[in-house]
Structures are given as C-alpha cells and as structure tokens.
Short mmCIF file of C-alpha atoms in Angstrom, two decimals:
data_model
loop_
_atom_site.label_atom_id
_atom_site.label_comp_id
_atom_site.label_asym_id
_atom_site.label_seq_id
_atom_site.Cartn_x
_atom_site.Cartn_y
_atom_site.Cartn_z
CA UNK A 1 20.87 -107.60 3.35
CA UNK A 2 22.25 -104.54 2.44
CA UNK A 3 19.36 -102.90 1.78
CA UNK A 4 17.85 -103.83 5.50
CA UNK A 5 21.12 -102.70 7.22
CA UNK A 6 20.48 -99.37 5.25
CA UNK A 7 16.24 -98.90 6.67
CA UNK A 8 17.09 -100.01 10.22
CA UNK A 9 19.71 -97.76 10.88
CA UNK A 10 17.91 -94.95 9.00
CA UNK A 11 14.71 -95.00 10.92
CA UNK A 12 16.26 -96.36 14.62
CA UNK A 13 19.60 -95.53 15.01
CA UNK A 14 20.65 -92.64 13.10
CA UNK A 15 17.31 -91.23 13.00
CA UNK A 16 17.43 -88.22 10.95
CA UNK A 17 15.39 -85.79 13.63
CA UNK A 18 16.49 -87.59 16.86
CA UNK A 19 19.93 -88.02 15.74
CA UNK A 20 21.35 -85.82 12.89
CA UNK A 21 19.46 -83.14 13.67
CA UNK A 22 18.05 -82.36 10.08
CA UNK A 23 14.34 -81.24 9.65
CA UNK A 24 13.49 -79.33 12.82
CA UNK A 25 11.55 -76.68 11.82
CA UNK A 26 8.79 -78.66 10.42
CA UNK A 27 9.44 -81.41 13.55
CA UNK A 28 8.33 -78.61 16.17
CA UNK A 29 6.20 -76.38 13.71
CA UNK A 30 3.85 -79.39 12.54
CA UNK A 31 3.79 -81.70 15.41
CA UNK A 32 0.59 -80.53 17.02
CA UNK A 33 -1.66 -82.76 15.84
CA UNK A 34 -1.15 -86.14 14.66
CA UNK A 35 -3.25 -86.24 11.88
CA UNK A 36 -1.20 -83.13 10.22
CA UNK A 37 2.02 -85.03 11.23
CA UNK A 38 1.25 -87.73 9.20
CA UNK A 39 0.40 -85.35 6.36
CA UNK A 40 3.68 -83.90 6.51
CA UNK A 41 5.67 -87.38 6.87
CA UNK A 42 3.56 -88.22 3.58
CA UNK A 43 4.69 -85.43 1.91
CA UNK A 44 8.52 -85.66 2.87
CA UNK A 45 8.77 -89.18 1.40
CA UNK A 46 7.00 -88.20 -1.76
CA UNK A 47 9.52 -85.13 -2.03
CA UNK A 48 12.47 -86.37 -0.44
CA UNK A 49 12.70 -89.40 -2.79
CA UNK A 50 12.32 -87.45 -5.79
CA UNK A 51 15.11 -85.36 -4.80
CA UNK A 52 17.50 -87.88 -4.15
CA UNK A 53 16.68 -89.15 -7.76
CA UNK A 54 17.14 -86.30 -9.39
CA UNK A 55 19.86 -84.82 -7.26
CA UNK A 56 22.10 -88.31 -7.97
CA UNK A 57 21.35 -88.24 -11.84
CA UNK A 58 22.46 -84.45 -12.18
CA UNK A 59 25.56 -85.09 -9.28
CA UNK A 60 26.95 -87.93 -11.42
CA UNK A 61 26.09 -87.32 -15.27
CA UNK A 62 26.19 -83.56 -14.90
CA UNK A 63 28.60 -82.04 -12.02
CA UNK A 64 31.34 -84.68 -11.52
CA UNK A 65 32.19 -85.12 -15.28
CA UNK A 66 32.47 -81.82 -15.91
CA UNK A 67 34.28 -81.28 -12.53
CA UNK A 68 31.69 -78.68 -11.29
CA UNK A 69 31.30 -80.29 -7.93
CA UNK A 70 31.61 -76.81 -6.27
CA UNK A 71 28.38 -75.69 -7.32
CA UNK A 72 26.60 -78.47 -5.75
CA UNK A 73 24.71 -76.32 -3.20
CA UNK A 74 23.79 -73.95 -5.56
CA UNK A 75 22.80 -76.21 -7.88
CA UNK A 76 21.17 -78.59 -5.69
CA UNK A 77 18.43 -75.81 -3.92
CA UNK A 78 17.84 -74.28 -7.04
CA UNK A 79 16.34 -77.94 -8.40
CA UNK A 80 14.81 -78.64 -5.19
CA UNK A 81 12.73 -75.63 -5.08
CA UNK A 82 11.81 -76.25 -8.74
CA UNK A 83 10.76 -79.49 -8.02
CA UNK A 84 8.40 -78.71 -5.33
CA UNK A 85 7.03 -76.53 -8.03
CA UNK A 86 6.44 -78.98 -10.31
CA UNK A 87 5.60 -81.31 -8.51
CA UNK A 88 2.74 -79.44 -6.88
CA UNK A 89 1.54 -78.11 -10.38
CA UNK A 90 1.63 -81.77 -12.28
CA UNK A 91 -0.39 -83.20 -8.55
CA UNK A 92 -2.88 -80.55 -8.98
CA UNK A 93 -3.29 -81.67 -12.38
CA UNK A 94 -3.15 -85.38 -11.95
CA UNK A 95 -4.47 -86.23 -8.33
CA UNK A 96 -6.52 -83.76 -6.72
CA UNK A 97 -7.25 -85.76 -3.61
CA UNK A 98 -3.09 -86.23 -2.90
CA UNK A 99 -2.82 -82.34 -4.07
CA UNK A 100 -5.65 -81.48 -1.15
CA UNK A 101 -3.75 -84.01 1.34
CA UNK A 102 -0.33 -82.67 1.33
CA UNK A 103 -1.50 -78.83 -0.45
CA UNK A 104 -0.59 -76.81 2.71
CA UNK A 105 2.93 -79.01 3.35
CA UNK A 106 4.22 -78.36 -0.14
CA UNK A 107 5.99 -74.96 -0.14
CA UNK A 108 7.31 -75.81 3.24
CA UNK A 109 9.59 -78.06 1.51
CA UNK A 110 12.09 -75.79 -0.31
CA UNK A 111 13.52 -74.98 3.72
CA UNK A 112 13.23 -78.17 5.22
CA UNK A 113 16.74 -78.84 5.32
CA UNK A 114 16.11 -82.72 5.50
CA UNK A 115 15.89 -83.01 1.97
CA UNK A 116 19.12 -81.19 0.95
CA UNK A 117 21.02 -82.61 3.68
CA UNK A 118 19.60 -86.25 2.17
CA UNK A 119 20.50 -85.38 -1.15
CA UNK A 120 24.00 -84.08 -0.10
CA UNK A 121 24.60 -87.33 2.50
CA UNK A 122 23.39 -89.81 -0.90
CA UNK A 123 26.54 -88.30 -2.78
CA UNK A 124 28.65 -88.45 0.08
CA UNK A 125 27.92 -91.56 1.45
CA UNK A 126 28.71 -92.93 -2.56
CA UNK A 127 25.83 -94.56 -3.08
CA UNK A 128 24.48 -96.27 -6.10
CA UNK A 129 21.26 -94.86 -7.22
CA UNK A 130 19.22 -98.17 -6.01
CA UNK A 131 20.66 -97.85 -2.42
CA UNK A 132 19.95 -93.82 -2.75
CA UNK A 133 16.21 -94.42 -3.12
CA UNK A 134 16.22 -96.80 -0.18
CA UNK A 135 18.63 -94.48 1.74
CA UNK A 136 16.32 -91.53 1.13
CA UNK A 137 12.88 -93.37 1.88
CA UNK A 138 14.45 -94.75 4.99
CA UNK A 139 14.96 -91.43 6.44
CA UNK A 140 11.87 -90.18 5.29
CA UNK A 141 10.34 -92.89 7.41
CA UNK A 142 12.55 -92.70 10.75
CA UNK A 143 11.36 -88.77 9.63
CA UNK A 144 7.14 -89.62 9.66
CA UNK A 145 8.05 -91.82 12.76
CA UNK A 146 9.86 -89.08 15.10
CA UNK A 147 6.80 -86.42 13.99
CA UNK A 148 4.35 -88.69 15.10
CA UNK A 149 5.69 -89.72 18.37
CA UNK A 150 6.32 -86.16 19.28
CA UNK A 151 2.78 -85.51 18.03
CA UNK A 152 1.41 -87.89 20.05
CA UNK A 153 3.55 -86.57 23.25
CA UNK A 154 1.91 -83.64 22.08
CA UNK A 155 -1.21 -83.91 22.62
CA UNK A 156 -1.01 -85.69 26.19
CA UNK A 157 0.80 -82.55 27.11
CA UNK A 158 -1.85 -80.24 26.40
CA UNK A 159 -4.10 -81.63 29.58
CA UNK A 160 -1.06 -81.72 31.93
CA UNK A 161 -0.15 -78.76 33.81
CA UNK A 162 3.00 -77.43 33.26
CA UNK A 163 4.97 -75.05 35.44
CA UNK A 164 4.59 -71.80 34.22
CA UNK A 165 7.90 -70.85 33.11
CA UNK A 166 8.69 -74.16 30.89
CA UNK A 167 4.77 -73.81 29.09
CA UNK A 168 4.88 -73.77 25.20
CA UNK A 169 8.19 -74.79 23.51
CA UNK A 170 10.70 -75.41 26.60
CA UNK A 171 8.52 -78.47 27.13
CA UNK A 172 8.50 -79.78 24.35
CA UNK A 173 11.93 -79.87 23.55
CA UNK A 174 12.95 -81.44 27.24
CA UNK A 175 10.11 -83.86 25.91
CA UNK A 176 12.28 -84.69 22.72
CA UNK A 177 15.43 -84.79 24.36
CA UNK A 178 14.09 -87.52 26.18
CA UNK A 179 12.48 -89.36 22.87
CA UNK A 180 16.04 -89.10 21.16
CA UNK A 181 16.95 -90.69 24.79
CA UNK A 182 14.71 -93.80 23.93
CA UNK A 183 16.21 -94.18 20.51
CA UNK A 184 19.60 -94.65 21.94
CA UNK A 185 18.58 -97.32 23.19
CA UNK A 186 18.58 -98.74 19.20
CA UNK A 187 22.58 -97.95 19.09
CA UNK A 188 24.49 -101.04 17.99
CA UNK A 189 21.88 -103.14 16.11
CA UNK A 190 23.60 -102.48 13.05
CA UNK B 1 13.83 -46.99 12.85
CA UNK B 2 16.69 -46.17 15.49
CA UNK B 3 19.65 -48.21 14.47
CA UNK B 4 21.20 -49.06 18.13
CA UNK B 5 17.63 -51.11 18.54
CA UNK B 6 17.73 -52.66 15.26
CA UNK B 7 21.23 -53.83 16.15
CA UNK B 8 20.49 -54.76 20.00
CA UNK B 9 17.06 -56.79 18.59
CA UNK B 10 18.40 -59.90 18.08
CA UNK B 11 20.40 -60.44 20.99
CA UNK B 12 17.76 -61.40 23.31
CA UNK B 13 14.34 -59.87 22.70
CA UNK B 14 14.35 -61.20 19.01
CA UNK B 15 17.01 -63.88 19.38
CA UNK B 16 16.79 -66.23 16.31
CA UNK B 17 16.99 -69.26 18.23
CA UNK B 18 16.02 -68.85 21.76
CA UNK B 19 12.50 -66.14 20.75
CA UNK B 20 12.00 -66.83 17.23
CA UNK B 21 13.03 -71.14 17.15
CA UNK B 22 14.90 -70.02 13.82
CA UNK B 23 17.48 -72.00 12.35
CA UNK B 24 17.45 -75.18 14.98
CA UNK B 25 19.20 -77.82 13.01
CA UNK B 26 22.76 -76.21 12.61
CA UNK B 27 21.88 -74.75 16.48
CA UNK B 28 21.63 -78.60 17.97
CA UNK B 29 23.80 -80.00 15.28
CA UNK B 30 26.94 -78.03 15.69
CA UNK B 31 27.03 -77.22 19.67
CA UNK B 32 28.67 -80.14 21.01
CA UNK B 33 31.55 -77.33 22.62
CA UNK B 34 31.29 -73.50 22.82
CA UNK B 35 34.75 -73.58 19.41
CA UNK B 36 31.67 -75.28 17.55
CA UNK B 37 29.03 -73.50 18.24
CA UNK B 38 31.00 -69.90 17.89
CA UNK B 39 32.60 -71.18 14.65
CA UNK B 40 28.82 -72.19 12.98
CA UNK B 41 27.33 -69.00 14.21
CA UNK B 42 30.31 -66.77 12.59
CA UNK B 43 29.94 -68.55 9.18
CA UNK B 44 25.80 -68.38 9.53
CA UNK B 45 26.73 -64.16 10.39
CA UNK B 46 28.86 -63.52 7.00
CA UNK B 47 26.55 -65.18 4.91
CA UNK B 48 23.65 -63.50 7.00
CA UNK B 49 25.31 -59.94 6.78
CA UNK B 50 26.52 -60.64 2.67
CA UNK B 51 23.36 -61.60 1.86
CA UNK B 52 21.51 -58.91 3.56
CA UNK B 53 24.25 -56.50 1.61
CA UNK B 54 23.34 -57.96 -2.04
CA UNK B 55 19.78 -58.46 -1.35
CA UNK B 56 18.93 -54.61 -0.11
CA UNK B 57 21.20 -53.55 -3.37
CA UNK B 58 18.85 -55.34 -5.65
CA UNK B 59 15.44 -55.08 -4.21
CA UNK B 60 14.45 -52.30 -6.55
CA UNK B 61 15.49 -54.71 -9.95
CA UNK B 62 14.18 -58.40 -9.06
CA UNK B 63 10.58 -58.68 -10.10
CA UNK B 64 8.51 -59.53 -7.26
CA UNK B 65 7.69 -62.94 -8.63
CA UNK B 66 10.56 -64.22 -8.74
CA UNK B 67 12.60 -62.61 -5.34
CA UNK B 68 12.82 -66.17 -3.43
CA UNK B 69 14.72 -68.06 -6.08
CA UNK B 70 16.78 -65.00 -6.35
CA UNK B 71 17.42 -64.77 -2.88
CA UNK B 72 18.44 -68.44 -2.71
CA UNK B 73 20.87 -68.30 -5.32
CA UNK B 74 22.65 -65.37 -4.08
CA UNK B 75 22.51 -67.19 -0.11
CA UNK B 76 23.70 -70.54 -1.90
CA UNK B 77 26.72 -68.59 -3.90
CA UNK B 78 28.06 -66.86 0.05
CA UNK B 79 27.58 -70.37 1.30
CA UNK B 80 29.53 -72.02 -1.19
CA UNK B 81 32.21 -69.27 -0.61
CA UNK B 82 32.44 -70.03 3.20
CA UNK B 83 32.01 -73.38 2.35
CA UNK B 84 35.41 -73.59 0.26
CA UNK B 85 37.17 -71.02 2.44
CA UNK B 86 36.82 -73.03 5.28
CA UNK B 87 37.60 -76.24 3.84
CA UNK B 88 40.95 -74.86 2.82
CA UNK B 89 41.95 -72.19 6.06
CA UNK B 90 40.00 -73.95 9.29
CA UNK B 91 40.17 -77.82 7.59
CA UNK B 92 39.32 -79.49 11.33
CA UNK B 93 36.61 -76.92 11.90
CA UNK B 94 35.23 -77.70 8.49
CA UNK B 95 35.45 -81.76 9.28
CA UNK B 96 33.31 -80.75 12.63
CA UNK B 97 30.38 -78.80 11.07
CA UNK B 98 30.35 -81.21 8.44
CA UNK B 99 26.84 -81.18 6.41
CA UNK B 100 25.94 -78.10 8.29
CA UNK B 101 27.96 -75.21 6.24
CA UNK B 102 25.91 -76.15 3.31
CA UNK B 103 22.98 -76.47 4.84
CA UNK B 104 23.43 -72.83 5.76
CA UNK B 105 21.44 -71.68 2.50
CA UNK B 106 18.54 -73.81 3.86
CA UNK B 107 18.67 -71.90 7.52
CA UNK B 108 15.30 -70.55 7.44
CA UNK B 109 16.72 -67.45 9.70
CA UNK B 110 19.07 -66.50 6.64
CA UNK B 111 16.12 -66.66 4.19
CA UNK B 112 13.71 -65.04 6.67
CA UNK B 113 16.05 -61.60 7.25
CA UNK B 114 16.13 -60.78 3.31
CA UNK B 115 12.57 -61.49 2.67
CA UNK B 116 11.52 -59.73 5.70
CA UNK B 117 13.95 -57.38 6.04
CA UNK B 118 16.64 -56.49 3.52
CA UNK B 119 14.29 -56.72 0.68
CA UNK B 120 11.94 -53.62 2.55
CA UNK B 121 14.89 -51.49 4.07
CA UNK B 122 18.19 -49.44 3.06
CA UNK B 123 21.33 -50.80 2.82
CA UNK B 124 22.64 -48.79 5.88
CA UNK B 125 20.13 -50.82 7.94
CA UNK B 126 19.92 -53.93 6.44
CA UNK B 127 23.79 -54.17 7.07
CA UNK B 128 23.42 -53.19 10.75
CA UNK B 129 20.17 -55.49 11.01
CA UNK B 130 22.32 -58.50 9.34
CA UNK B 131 25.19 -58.35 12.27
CA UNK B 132 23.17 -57.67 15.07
CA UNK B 133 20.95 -60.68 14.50
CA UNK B 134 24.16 -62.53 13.40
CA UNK B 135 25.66 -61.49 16.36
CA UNK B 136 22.64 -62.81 18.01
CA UNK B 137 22.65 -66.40 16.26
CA UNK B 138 26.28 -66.64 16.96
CA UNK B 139 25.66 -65.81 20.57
CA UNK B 140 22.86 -68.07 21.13
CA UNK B 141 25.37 -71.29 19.78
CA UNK B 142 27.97 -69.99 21.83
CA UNK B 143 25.65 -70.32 24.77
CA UNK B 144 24.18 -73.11 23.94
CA UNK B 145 27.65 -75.29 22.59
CA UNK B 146 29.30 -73.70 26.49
CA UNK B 147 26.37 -75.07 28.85
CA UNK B 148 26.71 -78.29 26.79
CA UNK B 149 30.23 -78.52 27.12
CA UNK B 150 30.34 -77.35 30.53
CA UNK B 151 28.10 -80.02 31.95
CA UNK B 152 29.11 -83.06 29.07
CA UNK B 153 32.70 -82.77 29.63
CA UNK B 154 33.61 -80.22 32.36
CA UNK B 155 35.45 -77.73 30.17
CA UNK B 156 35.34 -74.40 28.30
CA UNK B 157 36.49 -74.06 24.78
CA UNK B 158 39.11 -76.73 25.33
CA UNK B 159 39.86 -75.77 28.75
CA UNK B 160 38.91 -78.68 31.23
CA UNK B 161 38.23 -77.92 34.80
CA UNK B 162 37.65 -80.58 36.80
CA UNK B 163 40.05 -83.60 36.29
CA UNK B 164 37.02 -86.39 35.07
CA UNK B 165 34.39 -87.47 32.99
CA UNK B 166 31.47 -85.52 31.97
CA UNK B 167 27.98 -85.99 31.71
CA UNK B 168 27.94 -87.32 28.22
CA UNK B 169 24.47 -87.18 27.49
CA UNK B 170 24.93 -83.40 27.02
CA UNK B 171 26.94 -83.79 24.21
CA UNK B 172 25.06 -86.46 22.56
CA UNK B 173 21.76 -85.89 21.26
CA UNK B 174 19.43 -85.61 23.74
CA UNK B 175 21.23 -83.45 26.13
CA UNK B 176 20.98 -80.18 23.06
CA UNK B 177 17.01 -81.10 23.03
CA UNK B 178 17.61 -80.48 26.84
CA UNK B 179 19.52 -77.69 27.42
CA UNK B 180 18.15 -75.85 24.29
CA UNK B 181 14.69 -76.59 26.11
CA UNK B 182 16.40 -74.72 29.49
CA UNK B 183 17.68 -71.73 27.87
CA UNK B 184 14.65 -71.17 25.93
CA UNK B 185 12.62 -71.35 29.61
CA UNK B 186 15.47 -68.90 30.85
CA UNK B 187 15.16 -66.79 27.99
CA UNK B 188 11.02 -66.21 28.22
CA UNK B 189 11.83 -65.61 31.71
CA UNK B 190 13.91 -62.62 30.41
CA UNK B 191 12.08 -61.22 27.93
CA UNK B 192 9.14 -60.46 30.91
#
C-alpha cells in the first residue's frame, strides 16, 4: 500500500517535470520526436535507478557514519558521472542492441539534474532502500510520461501555424504550462 | 575581445535563460516571487564567477582528458560552500530554494561557461565573462520570479499592491511554463 501511494503520486501528482521542475533540459531538448522521447525515458530509468542504489548505499554506510554528510554533492556527481561511464562501457560490452538504443542519451545524463535531485530527495525523504528503488523508478516513469506527452504535442504543433513571434520555444512552453495544468487536476488522490 | 561586450553579452543578446534555454530547472523552480528568484540567481553568479576564477587558473595543468570531472568537482566544492553559508546566514532563504542550491553544480549554464569559456580565455576575461552572464542569469529570475509574483499575488518583493487575491496559477506550476514562454516571445522580439 505503501509502495502504490509512493508510484501514484510520483508519476501524477508530484510529477517530477510538471511539478518539481527537475529534468528540463532534456524535457525541451529531446521532445521532438516521440520515438527519441521514449529512448530517453528508457534511459533515465535504467540510470536513475542505479543511482539511487548506489547513492543510498554510499549516503548511509559511507557519509553518515563517518559524519561526512557535507560532501554529499560533491560526492554524489562525482559517482554519477562515473556511473554513466561504466555503465555505458559494461552495455557496450554486454548488450549491444540496448548500447545502440540509448548510445546517444548516455552522456547527457551526468547534467540531467533529475537524477541528482532523485538521489538527494531518496536521502531526504529517509527512505529505506526498497522504497528508494520504487521512489526512483516512479519518477523515472511520471519522467518517460511528461516527455512523451509533450512529444506528442510536439509534433501536432509542427502543422499548425503559429503567430510569428511565439514560433519555436515560446510555444512550447505555453504548451507545457498547460500540460502541468492537466496534471493538477491529479492533486489530492493521495 | 572588447571586455564591455563580453560583460553586456549575457544580459539580453546571450541571456542564459531567455536566448540560450540554459539552466531552466532552478529558473521555474525558484521564481515563485522576485526575493526568490534574485536570491537563486546571486548564489548561481558566485559559483558561476568562482568557478570561472579556478577554472581559467588551471586550464594550462588539467590534462585534456580529464577537464569535465575536474570542472565538476571544483563547481560541486563552491556549491557546497554556498550551500552551507546559506544554510547558516539566510536559513528561510535556504528552506525556499530547497533542492535547488545543490543542484547548482548540475546547472548546465555553470558547466557550459568553463568548458566553453574559462577553460579557452585569461583570467581577466573569464572573471568579467563569469559576472556579466551571472548578472544575466540573476536578471532573467528576477524578471521572471517579479511577473510571476506580480500577476499570482499582486505584489513586488513582499510589497502587495492591490488589497486581494492573486492569480494563483502564476505561482504554481504552470503559470512559470507560461510566463517563461512570454518573456522568451518578448525577448526574440528584442534581439531583432
């Protein structure tokens, strides 16, 4: 029960896009197509999830006994842009297909700010480390979710005509402003 | 290159936010008044101008392979410094911005001016070029935080001006996709 309360407010009412505001840069800079969304919402929940395993283990059997909490950021990018590495390597190595689906999404990882801010809110919000997995694939969801919506919006918008001076971006965030809109609508279910 | 136009740059003509779409979490996350949004975008400018500083020093000693992990670590160490200084001198700004200070060091617009500037130019210029686009970041969330607050609850920094209720979709979520969406339109509109 927990658990469920946990998903549905992830992905409907504190979506992490529409609502928190994490993971921007990759929600306007690969929403173009939906196919390439999807790639990238793939590639978040693999990461993501990894992270907030990793980041929990070193949080609570490295940094709070030796009361080092204050070098959590520091600590925290450093293994997150590691782990992209290595995780990109050992796919390479183990499942090409996977590596050529998400190759390209990757290195974009290490600056989407959605997975530090997930493994920062797992420690803060005192989870336990089965709750953190669910916590983290969750958002990674409500994440793939948002990106493909706005994808879709996307690509309706293309064949519309625009008034000149809100063509390109302006559109497209009035046109998420009024997506969060709909997922207000979710407020209150949990 | 002439230093007044590498400071005046980012202001408007290569704004971080409003031309470039740099650094948009903290810029929706944070603006829900014009305090906010000047108090992000002065902690985004030290770490921004520091960073710059350390980075332009070094350039000649990091080995090109491994200048982005550098450059992280020394942007994580100035974030954890305004991190802990504001925690303990501005604690209710601190509560405010909440996940956002330390998600400074993942602000693509920090990153993006030492890779592709500090780590290619003198210090001189790299210090200028770190507080004019600062200045520019800080602007654009001061603009952005006012026309929120102005239209979600009819005041300016704190100041209220008409006696009622706001329109509080500005200050929720949709309302920054919104009015970031406006002054972006305004700002192309400009830059003609």
């Amino acid at each position: 029960m927990e658990y469920i309360a946990i998903v549905l407010s992830a992905i409907l009412v504190n979506n992490i896009v529409l609502a928190q505001f994490l993971g921007l840069c990759p929600f306007f800079g690969v929403s173009n197509k939906i196919s390439t969304a999807a790639g990238m919402g793939g590639a978040v929940l693999f990461v993501m999830t990894i992270a907030a395993i990793v980041t929990y283990l070193i949080a609570h059997y490295i940094l709070i006994p030796l009361d080092l909490v204050y070098l959590r950021t520091v600590t925290y990018i450093l293994v997150i842009s590691s782990l992209v590495q290595m995780v990109e390597i050992i796919l390479k190595k183990v499942s090409p297909p996977l590596y050529q689906a998400l190759g390209i999404f990757l290195p974009l990882m290490t600056t989407n700010c959605a997975i530090l801010g997930v493994a920062i809110l797992v420690i803060q919000q005192d989870h336990t480390l089965m709750s953190g997995v669910v916590f983290a694939i969750a958002h990674s969801i409500g994440f793939t979710i948002a990106l493909v919506i706005l994808a879709g919006i996307r690509e309706q918008l293309e064949l519309l005509n625009v008034p000149k001076g809100m063509r390109g971006n302006p559109i497209i965030l009035v046109a998420a402003g009024l997506l969060a809109m709909a997922f207000m609508g979710f407020a209150g279910i949990v | 290159m002439d230093q007044a136009k590498n400071f005046t740059k980012g202001f408007i003509r290569e704004n971080p936010v409003f031309a470039l779409m740099l650094g948009l979490c903290p810029a929706l996350g944070t603006t829900t008044s014009a305090y906010n949004g000047m108090g992000m975008g002065l902690a985004t400018m030290f770490v921004v101008i520091m960073s710059n500083i350390v980075v332009s020093l070094i350039k000649d000693f990091v080995p090109n392979k491994v200048r982005i992990p550098s450059y992280i670590v020394i942007i994580a160490s100035f974030v954890t410094m305004v991190d802990l200084g504001m925690a303990g001198y501005m604690p209710a700004l601190h509560e405010q911005l909440g996940l956002f200070i330390p998600l400074i060091v993942v602000n693509c617009f920090v990153l993006g001016r030492a890779e592709a500037f500090a780590s290619r130019n003198t210090l001189g210029s790299s210090v200028v070029d770190g507080f004019g686009m600062g200045l520019g970041f800080t602007l654009a969330l001061t603009m952005l935080g006012a026309s929120r607050e102005i239209l979600g609850s009819y005041a300016l920094f704190g100041f209220q001006f008409i006696g009622q209720d706001g329109m509080l979709v500005f200050i929720l979520a949709p309302g920054a996709f919104i009015a970031l969406g406006y002054l972006i339109a305004l700002t192309n509109k400009l830059n003609k």
